[in-house]
């Protein structure tokens, strides 16, 4: 139910690696998301940490979440599999829209969507501009089901995560 966005470094031998400490027993999935010659490639790999654990269920759907003193509200139209949808995230602090966002991985924000059950992965970049305090993404989620969305936005040099659970219809 959690998410970490890590950037590996290329080693002298041409391999890529990133330090990662998983200390809590459970099942995890790592994604490598990259481009070769303009073609987008996503690879997934399951990781397991031995020990007793109870799988976590997705949190309930909610239109608003709080993170690091910010309030983030998600609005959207009808969500259907294989149909483009606009996801609007309004970010505020102390009741006022955030005046601007720092660039994070070259954009106003970053969004990853993982489907419940099989962790199908979608990675989306936002529109380059938007209303004050708003980050808008156009996404086409591949199939019906419940998704966990992980919005990341950067303000004053710090990255803030905002998770949401969404249903997507057929």
C-alpha atoms as a printed R data frame, in Angstrom:
    type eleno elety resid chain resno       x       y       z
1   ATOM     1    CA   UNK     A     1   0.000   0.000   0.000
2   ATOM     2    CA   UNK     A     2   3.106   2.193   0.105
3   ATOM     3    CA   UNK     A     3   5.266   3.649  -2.625
4   ATOM     4    CA   UNK     A     4   8.855   4.856  -3.030
5   ATOM     5    CA   UNK     A     5  10.217   6.637  -6.088
6   ATOM     6    CA   UNK     A     6  13.924   5.850  -6.402
7   ATOM     7    CA   UNK     A     7  16.480   6.701  -9.089
8   ATOM     8    CA   UNK     A     8  19.255   4.164  -9.670
9   ATOM     9    CA   UNK     A     9  22.776   5.133 -10.635
10  ATOM    10    CA   UNK     A    10  24.739   3.567 -13.456
11  ATOM    11    CA   UNK     A    11  27.803   1.664 -12.258
12  ATOM    12    CA   UNK     A    12  31.197   1.480 -13.978
13  ATOM    13    CA   UNK     A    13  30.315  -1.949 -15.419
14  ATOM    14    CA   UNK     A    14  27.157  -0.552 -17.103
15  ATOM    15    CA   UNK     A    15  24.654  -1.996 -14.612
16  ATOM    16    CA   UNK     A    16  22.203   0.142 -12.680
17  ATOM    17    CA   UNK     A    17  21.609  -0.120  -8.924
18  ATOM    18    CA   UNK     A    18  19.966   1.652  -6.034
19  ATOM    19    CA   UNK     A    19  20.371   0.980  -2.305
20  ATOM    20    CA   UNK     A    20  17.116  -0.331  -0.861
21  ATOM    21    CA   UNK     A    21  16.501  -1.580   2.666
22  ATOM    22    CA   UNK     A    22  13.295  -3.584   3.093
23  ATOM    23    CA   UNK     A    23  13.081  -4.550   6.758
24  ATOM    24    CA   UNK     A    24   9.353  -5.194   7.209
25  ATOM    25    CA   UNK     A    25   8.244  -8.732   6.260
26  ATOM    26    CA   UNK     A    26   6.020  -8.838   3.202
27  ATOM    27    CA   UNK     A    27   5.748  -8.917  -0.561
28  ATOM    28    CA   UNK     A    28   6.964  -5.951  -2.619
29  ATOM    29    CA   UNK     A    29   7.195  -5.110  -6.307
30  ATOM    30    CA   UNK     A    30   9.984  -3.099  -7.914
31  ATOM    31    CA   UNK     A    31   9.453  -1.414 -11.292
32  ATOM    32    CA   UNK     A    32  12.129  -0.260 -13.688
33  ATOM    33    CA   UNK     A    33  10.670   2.346 -16.036
34  ATOM    34    CA   UNK     A    34  12.908   3.579 -18.873
35  ATOM    35    CA   UNK     A    35  13.168   4.355 -22.586
36  ATOM    36    CA   UNK     A    36  15.391   2.848 -25.248
37  ATOM    37    CA   UNK     A    37  15.382   4.514 -28.643
38  ATOM    38    CA   UNK     A    38  12.125   6.298 -27.805
39  ATOM    39    CA   UNK     A    39  10.319   3.087 -26.811
40  ATOM    40    CA   UNK     A    40   8.965   3.029 -23.251
41  ATOM    41    CA   UNK     A    41   9.777  -0.143 -21.319
42  ATOM    42    CA   UNK     A    42   8.547  -1.154 -17.852
43  ATOM    43    CA   UNK     A    43   9.925  -4.207 -16.067
44  ATOM    44    CA   UNK     A    44   8.573  -5.538 -12.769
45  ATOM    45    CA   UNK     A    45  10.213  -7.791 -10.216
46  ATOM    46    CA   UNK     A    46   8.739  -9.219  -7.016
47  ATOM    47    CA   UNK     A    47  10.723  -8.935  -3.788
48  ATOM    48    CA   UNK     A    48  10.014 -10.862  -0.590
49  ATOM    49    CA   UNK     A    49  11.114 -10.214   2.970
50  ATOM    50    CA   UNK     A    50  10.777 -13.329   5.111
51  ATOM    51    CA   UNK     A    51   8.692 -13.312   8.257
52  ATOM    52    CA   UNK     A    52   5.060 -13.321   9.284
53  ATOM    53    CA   UNK     A    53   2.869 -10.618   7.763
54  ATOM    54    CA   UNK     A    54  -0.749  -9.907   6.961
55  ATOM    55    CA   UNK     A    55  -1.367  -8.444   3.514
56  ATOM    56    CA   UNK     A    56  -2.729  -4.907   3.697
57  ATOM    57    CA   UNK     A    57  -5.976  -3.990   1.963
58  ATOM    58    CA   UNK     A    58  -6.269  -0.789  -0.014
59  ATOM    59    CA   UNK     A    59  -7.548   2.130   2.018
60  ATOM    60    CA   UNK     A    60 -11.090   3.322   1.322
61  ATOM    61    CA   UNK     A    61 -11.763   5.761  -1.472
62  ATOM    62    CA   UNK     A    62 -11.517   9.399  -0.419
63  ATOM    63    CA   UNK     A    63 -11.527  12.623  -2.425
64  ATOM    64    CA   UNK     A    64  -9.155  14.426  -0.040
65  ATOM    65    CA   UNK     A    65  -5.921  13.411   1.641
66  ATOM    66    CA   UNK     A    66  -3.455  15.237   3.874
67  ATOM    67    CA   UNK     A    67   0.316  15.036   3.553
68  ATOM    68    CA   UNK     A    68   3.059  17.026   5.303
69  ATOM    69    CA   UNK     A    69   0.687  19.900   6.167
70  ATOM    70    CA   UNK     A    70  -0.835  20.054   2.680
71  ATOM    71    CA   UNK     A    71  -4.395  19.155   1.721
72  ATOM    72    CA   UNK     A    72  -4.836  17.499  -1.676
73  ATOM    73    CA   UNK     A    73  -8.270  17.141  -3.280
74  ATOM    74    CA   UNK     A    74  -8.838  14.883  -6.297
75  ATOM    75    CA   UNK     A    75 -11.679  15.530  -8.737
76  ATOM    76    CA   UNK     A    76 -12.379  13.664 -11.961
77  ATOM    77    CA   UNK     A    77 -15.100  12.663 -14.378
78  ATOM    78    CA   UNK     A    78 -16.306   9.128 -14.934
79  ATOM    79    CA   UNK     A    79 -13.392   6.684 -14.938
80  ATOM    80    CA   UNK     A    80 -13.592   3.886 -17.514
81  ATOM    81    CA   UNK     A    81 -10.995   1.334 -18.575
82  ATOM    82    CA   UNK     A    82  -9.110   2.240 -21.760
83  ATOM    83    CA   UNK     A    83 -10.739   5.679 -21.893
84  ATOM    84    CA   UNK     A    84  -8.799   8.881 -21.287
85  ATOM    85    CA   UNK     A    85  -9.718  10.668 -18.071
86  ATOM    86    CA   UNK     A    86  -8.610  13.940 -16.513
87  ATOM    87    CA   UNK     A    87  -7.464  13.771 -12.923
88  ATOM    88    CA   UNK     A    88  -7.364  17.174 -11.183
89  ATOM    89    CA   UNK     A    89  -5.377  17.501  -7.968
90  ATOM    90    CA   UNK     A    90  -5.909  20.755  -6.022
91  ATOM    91    CA   UNK     A    91  -3.094  21.302  -3.512
92  ATOM    92    CA   UNK     A    92  -3.524  23.773  -0.664
93  ATOM    93    CA   UNK     A    93  -1.874  24.705   2.607
94  ATOM    94    CA   UNK     A    94  -3.657  26.538   5.418
95  ATOM    95    CA   UNK     A    95  -6.747  26.822   3.184
96  ATOM    96    CA   UNK     A    96  -4.902  28.603   0.342
97  ATOM    97    CA   UNK     A    97  -3.843  27.110  -3.012
98  ATOM    98    CA   UNK     A    98  -0.119  26.428  -3.286
99  ATOM    99    CA   UNK     A    99   1.180  29.341  -5.415
100 ATOM   100    CA   UNK     A   100   3.672  27.259  -7.425
101 ATOM   101    CA   UNK     A   101   5.330  23.863  -7.662
102 ATOM   102    CA   UNK     A   102   9.030  23.108  -8.029
103 ATOM   103    CA   UNK     A   103  10.011  20.950 -10.971
104 ATOM   104    CA   UNK     A   104  10.087  17.274  -9.999
105 ATOM   105    CA   UNK     A   105  11.550  14.816 -12.534
106 ATOM   106    CA   UNK     A   106  11.131  17.617 -15.066
107 ATOM   107    CA   UNK     A   107   7.424  18.294 -14.408
108 ATOM   108    CA   UNK     A   108   4.927  20.009 -12.052
109 ATOM   109    CA   UNK     A   109   4.205  16.618 -10.498
110 ATOM   110    CA   UNK     A   110   4.412  12.885 -10.972
111 ATOM   111    CA   UNK     A   111   1.691  10.223 -10.816
112 ATOM   112    CA   UNK     A   112   1.883   6.435 -10.599
113 ATOM   113    CA   UNK     A   113  -1.220   4.204 -10.641
114 ATOM   114    CA   UNK     A   114  -1.120   0.577  -9.452
115 ATOM   115    CA   UNK     A   115  -4.086  -1.753  -9.952
116 ATOM   116    CA   UNK     A   116  -5.188  -3.759  -6.918
117 ATOM   117    CA   UNK     A   117  -4.498  -7.473  -7.229
118 ATOM   118    CA   UNK     A   118  -1.835  -7.623  -9.918
119 ATOM   119    CA   UNK     A   119  -0.121  -4.221  -9.498
120 ATOM   120    CA   UNK     A   120  -0.491  -3.262 -13.147
121 ATOM   121    CA   UNK     A   121   1.579  -0.091 -13.462
122 ATOM   122    CA   UNK     A   122   0.827   3.257 -15.137
123 ATOM   123    CA   UNK     A   123   3.137   6.275 -14.979
124 ATOM   124    CA   UNK     A   124   1.782   9.662 -16.032
125 ATOM   125    CA   UNK     A   125   3.199  13.186 -16.381
126 ATOM   126    CA   UNK     A   126   0.991  16.258 -15.925
127 ATOM   127    CA   UNK     A   127  -0.032  19.079 -18.209
128 ATOM   128    CA   UNK     A   128   2.807  21.614 -18.314
129 ATOM   129    CA   UNK     A   129   0.682  24.401 -16.809
130 ATOM   130    CA   UNK     A   130  -2.478  24.702 -14.790
131 ATOM   131    CA   UNK     A   131  -4.465  26.841 -12.421
132 ATOM   132    CA   UNK     A   132  -2.760  28.048  -9.260
133 ATOM   133    CA   UNK     A   133  -2.444  25.111  -6.859
134 ATOM   134    CA   UNK     A   134  -3.632  22.546  -9.403
135 ATOM   135    CA   UNK     A   135  -1.877  19.670 -11.160
136 ATOM   136    CA   UNK     A   136  -3.798  17.965 -13.987
137 ATOM   137    CA   UNK     A   137  -3.046  14.578 -15.499
138 ATOM   138    CA   UNK     A   138  -4.622  12.903 -18.516
139 ATOM   139    CA   UNK     A   139  -4.547   9.176 -17.959
140 ATOM   140    CA   UNK     A   140  -5.866   6.059 -19.626
141 ATOM   141    CA   UNK     A   141  -5.983   3.239 -17.089
142 ATOM   142    CA   UNK     A   142  -5.833  -0.151 -18.828
143 ATOM   143    CA   UNK     A   143  -8.626  -2.117 -17.161
144 ATOM   144    CA   UNK     A   144 -11.431  -2.023 -14.630
145 ATOM   145    CA   UNK     A   145 -10.639  -2.413 -10.956
146 ATOM   146    CA   UNK     A   146  -9.460  -0.497  -7.926
147 ATOM   147    CA   UNK     A   147  -6.289   1.540  -8.292
148 ATOM   148    CA   UNK     A   148  -3.937   3.111  -5.791
149 ATOM   149    CA   UNK     A   149  -2.678   6.453  -7.101
150 ATOM   150    CA   UNK     A   150   0.504   8.034  -5.799
151 ATOM   151    CA   UNK     A   151   0.792  11.743  -6.595
152 ATOM   152    CA   UNK     A   152   4.118  13.397  -5.879
153 ATOM   153    CA   UNK     A   153   4.611  17.169  -5.947
154 ATOM   154    CA   UNK     A   154   7.540  19.338  -4.888
155 ATOM   155    CA   UNK     A   155   7.331  22.618  -2.960
156 ATOM   156    CA   UNK     A   156  10.259  24.535  -1.434
157 ATOM   157    CA   UNK     A   157  12.687  21.749  -2.343
158 ATOM   158    CA   UNK     A   158  10.761  18.930  -0.618
159 ATOM   159    CA   UNK     A   159   8.797  16.151  -2.379
160 ATOM   160    CA   UNK     A   160   5.388  15.363  -0.887
161 ATOM   161    CA   UNK     A   161   3.454  12.122  -1.539
162 ATOM   162    CA   UNK     A   162  -0.345  12.042  -1.712
163 ATOM   163    CA   UNK     A   163  -1.994   8.598  -2.109
164 ATOM   164    CA   UNK     A   164  -5.561   7.986  -3.306
165 ATOM   165    CA   UNK     A   165  -7.713   4.907  -3.982
166 ATOM   166    CA   UNK     A   166  -9.959   5.016  -7.070
167 ATOM   167    CA   UNK     A   167 -12.414   2.666  -8.761
168 ATOM   168    CA   UNK     A   168 -12.253   2.350 -12.544
169 ATOM   169    CA   UNK     A   169 -15.309   0.932 -14.351
170 ATOM   170    CA   UNK     A   170 -15.576  -1.152 -17.512
